[in-house]
Amino acid sequence: MEYGVVVRWWLFFQVLLVAGLPLAARLLPNAPDRGASVAMPLSLVVVTLATLWVGQVAFGQWVVVALFVLFLALSAWLARGGVEVDARPLAEVVAVFTVAFVFLVAVRAAADGVHPYGGEKFLDMGLVQSLLRGDRLPPQDMWFAGERVVYYYGGHLMTAIGAHLTGTEGRFAYSPALAGFYAMAVTGVYGLAGTIATRFWDGDESEADGGRVQAVTALGAAGVAFAVVLLATGVHWLLLAVPAAFVVAVVTRSRRVRAGVLAAFAFGFASNLVTPVRLLASRSDLVREAVAAAGIKSSREPTITPDAFDSWDASRIVETGINEFPLFAYLNGDLHAHMMSVAVLVLAVAVGLAYYRTPEGARRRRWALLFGGFPVAAAAILAVNTWSFPSVAGLAMLSVALADPPPGTLLPERVAHWGERDSAVAAELQRYALAVVVAVVVTVLGLAAAWPFVRSVLLSGASNQTPAALPEPSQLGAFVLAHGVFLVAFAAYLTARIARTRLGWAAAGLAAWGALLLAFSFDPVVGGTRVGIVAAVLAGPLLAAAWVLRRRDEVGFEGVLVVAGAGLVVLVEYVYLADAASYERFNTVFKVYAQVWALWTIPAGAAFAALASRAPSRSHARTVGGTALVAVLVVSASVYGGLALTAHFGSADDATIDAFEHVNDERPGEAAAIEWLHDKPGQPHMVSAPGVEPYSWQNPASSLTGIPTVAGWVHEANYHSQAAWDQRVSDVGVVYETTDAASRAALLSKHEVRYVWVGPVERERYDVARMADEPGISTAYATPTVVVYEVNQTALTEYRT
């Protein structure tokens, strides 16, 4: 195990924390931790955007070090008067980050390195390695030699920045970088949920004890949850005893810590309800029939037993989409955009919360947050995960629309009075219109702040995505299992804000059952096309309730986030982006649902904290009931994690964060040649068999080393163009098979090839010609498995002339 590397990366993130505090404290001056929970991503975003601009001219370790030193100097200048942060909240931030970081490092150390199966690890590793080899941005495309990447590489750039600053090779940077992105996200949701929970309404929280649940109540509720889930699922008792004990420890804490820890749990460990419900279905015919009738993906059985558990299944129950959740994604181990962008999305949430809490009279601060903070977050997330860019603009819109100050007060007084409306309806419509205008301005400013990325990637790549409408709708069962934890938590929380009597709760319960029956029984067809209503019927009321309660000041900023997530869930039921890489809305659901989970974990922490609370105005029965509900949801959402981690660590061999572990263990002959290539400086071009069958063992050398190959995975047909990809595939075939040395030489010169890789895939696919005796070509490295030919372009040119 490479402990020194892990320690260096942990220290790197602590430097980001300290350096980001002066800015974070200005962003969230009234937060208990003064914004410390988002200081790390804030620092990383600033450094990355600066690197994005400078990198168009020069990029490398010294450039990154120089920019980072400049950022540290700026931070020191901002902190010249001191930054006051209470020791306890700051220590909590460090502790939460450290626990999450160490947890995921352990997960990665027990994994088998980087491989192409079941994910995008080859793509992600290749991008990081290409960046570390490159001397300017965008990096050279490791699967399309001679061309620049036309893919959102911002998160990989952040990884490369960390690797340069810690002096880490890419093969060892992959895992601690992934752990850092995970830990920053967990820490961010912890801090923001705790900050939101410090403001409750109607006096239902006791300031003296923070609404802590008494130990006896917590033990009883956790015991009931433990027994119910144990009997329902049949998993080993120890897997449920730990989360039950976790509930007891958490609900007896203050409301801030309770909300923060439960939000961190919801993001960092919780799963959807697929696993516990399918386990229950195997023990109950009634549940099995209900799951089958409600509908899940056709390739998934409604039942499962603990012995037949497969960690993959829970992320694939939506018929036309991927319903990943964070624990699945980070266990799978891709260093992919939708996982790296969460920390930036959380930072955007922090900007929205800061705007929401800024008084009406602080006009300059409100302007700075809207047209400074949001565009910076938008620019960063555009480069990290372009799919999330609209969500930042949407957060800006909702923050303005649902905050207390009228948007018109952003304008100078001599202008604002022109927009005053006597009608309440007109004033409300004006509020939303101005919020849309703000979103448009944020979008434009975000594009401008990330212009190097826009110019070199968004405007340069092949556009294979087109808007489409009315996809195959979600089935009731799949939708409820994917979002059920949040749907139940938010429904109970919002109901608690308005239901003051048992009659009110009974009415809410009947309404919920009515919505389920409507979604189950009504399947409208318009013009021959099925129009889904499941999301509208189940998530729509949450959106409407949260919106109305926020405008009535019955809920706080958590209501804004409930609206944001529910809006995205409903949106993808009706519109999506069709692309050549996937079927119908498959990719849209994947990318959007990942954002929904991240957005909803923060208000979920606040909702859990409010439901599990002891308050003077609440009856003992409501306290017990709310605590029991939280306990059941937490324990149920932990079943997947217990089973998945048991299987993950049970199959581990040696502990290492070396990305080359898989190839070293499984393909030593190829590993030796890859190690040889890995030591070569720069980015000389190579030829290898194109990856026409993705997610299989193809293009290992270019993917693991960052040395560009002429034609890599078939993904490049989407990134560049189908015609260009096809031409390169044809060229590669000629290079391997032609008996005409002149034709081979012409193509090797055309693509400026330095190395020709002949491994198992190449031998299987092509009738590889003898090349070593041809002018300009010699055997550079050979194992019983792989031969690497070296091409002398000078000798090749002389031969051709």
PDB file of C-alpha atoms in Angstrom, residues 45 48-49 52-53 149-158 336-338 340-348 373-393 441-460 465 577 591 595:
ATOM      1  CA  VAL A  45     -12.336  25.657  -8.851  1.00  0.00           C
ATOM      2  CA  THR A  48      -8.587  25.071 -12.250  1.00  0.00           C
ATOM      3  CA  LEU A  49     -10.203  27.996 -14.064  1.00  0.00           C
ATOM      4  CA  LEU A  52      -7.734  26.424 -18.023  1.00  0.00           C
ATOM      5  CA  TRP A  53      -6.935  29.885 -19.381  1.00  0.00           C
ATOM      6  CA  VAL A 149      -9.698  16.090 -26.721  1.00  0.00           C
ATOM      7  CA  VAL A 150     -13.273  17.187 -27.414  1.00  0.00           C
ATOM      8  CA  TYR A 151     -14.669  15.895 -24.140  1.00  0.00           C
ATOM      9  CA  TYR A 152     -15.362  17.559 -20.817  1.00  0.00           C
ATOM     10  CA  TYR A 153     -11.974  17.071 -19.166  1.00  0.00           C
ATOM     11  CA  GLY A 154     -12.220  19.594 -16.306  1.00  0.00           C
ATOM     12  CA  GLY A 155     -12.365  17.001 -13.530  1.00  0.00           C
ATOM     13  CA  HIS A 156      -9.399  15.160 -15.025  1.00  0.00           C
ATOM     14  CA  LEU A 157      -7.606  18.503 -15.164  1.00  0.00           C
ATOM     15  CA  MET A 158      -8.272  18.903 -11.437  1.00  0.00           C
ATOM     16  CA  HIS A 336     -15.875  10.074 -14.255  1.00  0.00           C
ATOM     17  CA  ALA A 337     -17.517  13.434 -14.832  1.00  0.00           C
ATOM     18  CA  HIS A 338     -20.794  12.861 -12.976  1.00  0.00           C
ATOM     19  CA  MET A 340     -16.188  14.629  -9.969  1.00  0.00           C
ATOM     20  CA  SER A 341     -18.735  17.382 -10.637  1.00  0.00           C
ATOM     21  CA  VAL A 342     -20.683  16.832  -7.407  1.00  0.00           C
ATOM     22  CA  ALA A 343     -18.240  18.906  -5.361  1.00  0.00           C
ATOM     23  CA  VAL A 344     -18.690  21.798  -7.804  1.00  0.00           C
ATOM     24  CA  LEU A 345     -22.474  21.367  -7.789  1.00  0.00           C
ATOM     25  CA  VAL A 346     -22.396  21.530  -3.984  1.00  0.00           C
ATOM     26  CA  LEU A 347     -20.387  24.746  -4.287  1.00  0.00           C
ATOM     27  CA  ALA A 348     -23.128  26.148  -6.545  1.00  0.00           C
ATOM     28  CA  GLY A 373     -20.311  33.312  -7.689  1.00  0.00           C
ATOM     29  CA  PHE A 374     -22.777  31.471  -9.912  1.00  0.00           C
ATOM     30  CA  PRO A 375     -20.867  32.079 -13.190  1.00  0.00           C
ATOM     31  CA  VAL A 376     -17.630  30.826 -11.633  1.00  0.00           C
ATOM     32  CA  ALA A 377     -19.340  27.641 -10.467  1.00  0.00           C
ATOM     33  CA  ALA A 378     -21.083  27.330 -13.839  1.00  0.00           C
ATOM     34  CA  ALA A 379     -17.816  27.741 -15.768  1.00  0.00           C
ATOM     35  CA  ALA A 380     -16.089  25.086 -13.678  1.00  0.00           C
ATOM     36  CA  ILE A 381     -18.917  22.586 -13.927  1.00  0.00           C
ATOM     37  CA  LEU A 382     -19.179  23.195 -17.678  1.00  0.00           C
ATOM     38  CA  ALA A 383     -15.629  21.870 -18.076  1.00  0.00           C
ATOM     39  CA  VAL A 384     -16.027  19.089 -15.509  1.00  0.00           C
ATOM     40  CA  ASN A 385     -19.447  17.755 -16.532  1.00  0.00           C
ATOM     41  CA  THR A 386     -21.274  19.723 -19.204  1.00  0.00           C
ATOM     42  CA  TRP A 387     -24.512  17.891 -18.369  1.00  0.00           C
ATOM     43  CA  SER A 388     -24.627  19.751 -15.038  1.00  0.00           C
ATOM     44  CA  PHE A 389     -24.156  23.226 -16.508  1.00  0.00           C
ATOM     45  CA  PRO A 390     -27.907  23.927 -16.915  1.00  0.00           C
ATOM     46  CA  SER A 391     -28.480  22.888 -13.298  1.00  0.00           C
ATOM     47  CA  VAL A 392     -26.293  25.714 -12.013  1.00  0.00           C
ATOM     48  CA  ALA A 393     -28.281  28.228 -14.048  1.00  0.00           C
ATOM     49  CA  VAL A 441     -27.176  36.141 -17.644  1.00  0.00           C
ATOM     50  CA  VAL A 442     -25.510  33.496 -15.450  1.00  0.00           C
ATOM     51  CA  THR A 443     -25.438  31.151 -18.443  1.00  0.00           C
ATOM     52  CA  VAL A 444     -23.775  33.741 -20.662  1.00  0.00           C
ATOM     53  CA  LEU A 445     -21.246  34.735 -18.012  1.00  0.00           C
ATOM     54  CA  GLY A 446     -20.489  31.084 -17.272  1.00  0.00           C
ATOM     55  CA  LEU A 447     -19.794  30.418 -20.951  1.00  0.00           C
ATOM     56  CA  ALA A 448     -17.559  33.477 -21.066  1.00  0.00           C
ATOM     57  CA  ALA A 449     -15.618  32.441 -17.965  1.00  0.00           C
ATOM     58  CA  ALA A 450     -14.985  29.023 -19.523  1.00  0.00           C
ATOM     59  CA  TRP A 451     -14.417  30.366 -23.036  1.00  0.00           C
ATOM     60  CA  PRO A 452     -11.209  28.376 -23.667  1.00  0.00           C
ATOM     61  CA  PHE A 453     -13.169  25.185 -23.045  1.00  0.00           C
ATOM     62  CA  VAL A 454     -16.144  26.407 -25.069  1.00  0.00           C
ATOM     63  CA  ARG A 455     -13.958  27.331 -28.039  1.00  0.00           C
ATOM     64  CA  SER A 456     -11.705  24.285 -28.065  1.00  0.00           C
ATOM     65  CA  VAL A 457     -14.180  21.578 -27.014  1.00  0.00           C
ATOM     66  CA  LEU A 458     -17.850  22.518 -27.266  1.00  0.00           C
ATOM     67  CA  LEU A 459     -17.495  24.309 -30.596  1.00  0.00           C
ATOM     68  CA  SER A 460     -14.957  21.853 -32.011  1.00  0.00           C
ATOM     69  CA  GLN A 465     -26.981  15.053 -29.626  1.00  0.00           C
ATOM     70  CA  LEU A 577     -31.075  14.540 -25.424  1.00  0.00           C
ATOM     71  CA  LYS A 591     -26.578  12.117 -15.987  1.00  0.00           C
ATOM     72  CA  GLN A 595     -27.496  15.340 -10.108  1.00  0.00           C
TER      73      GLN A 595
END
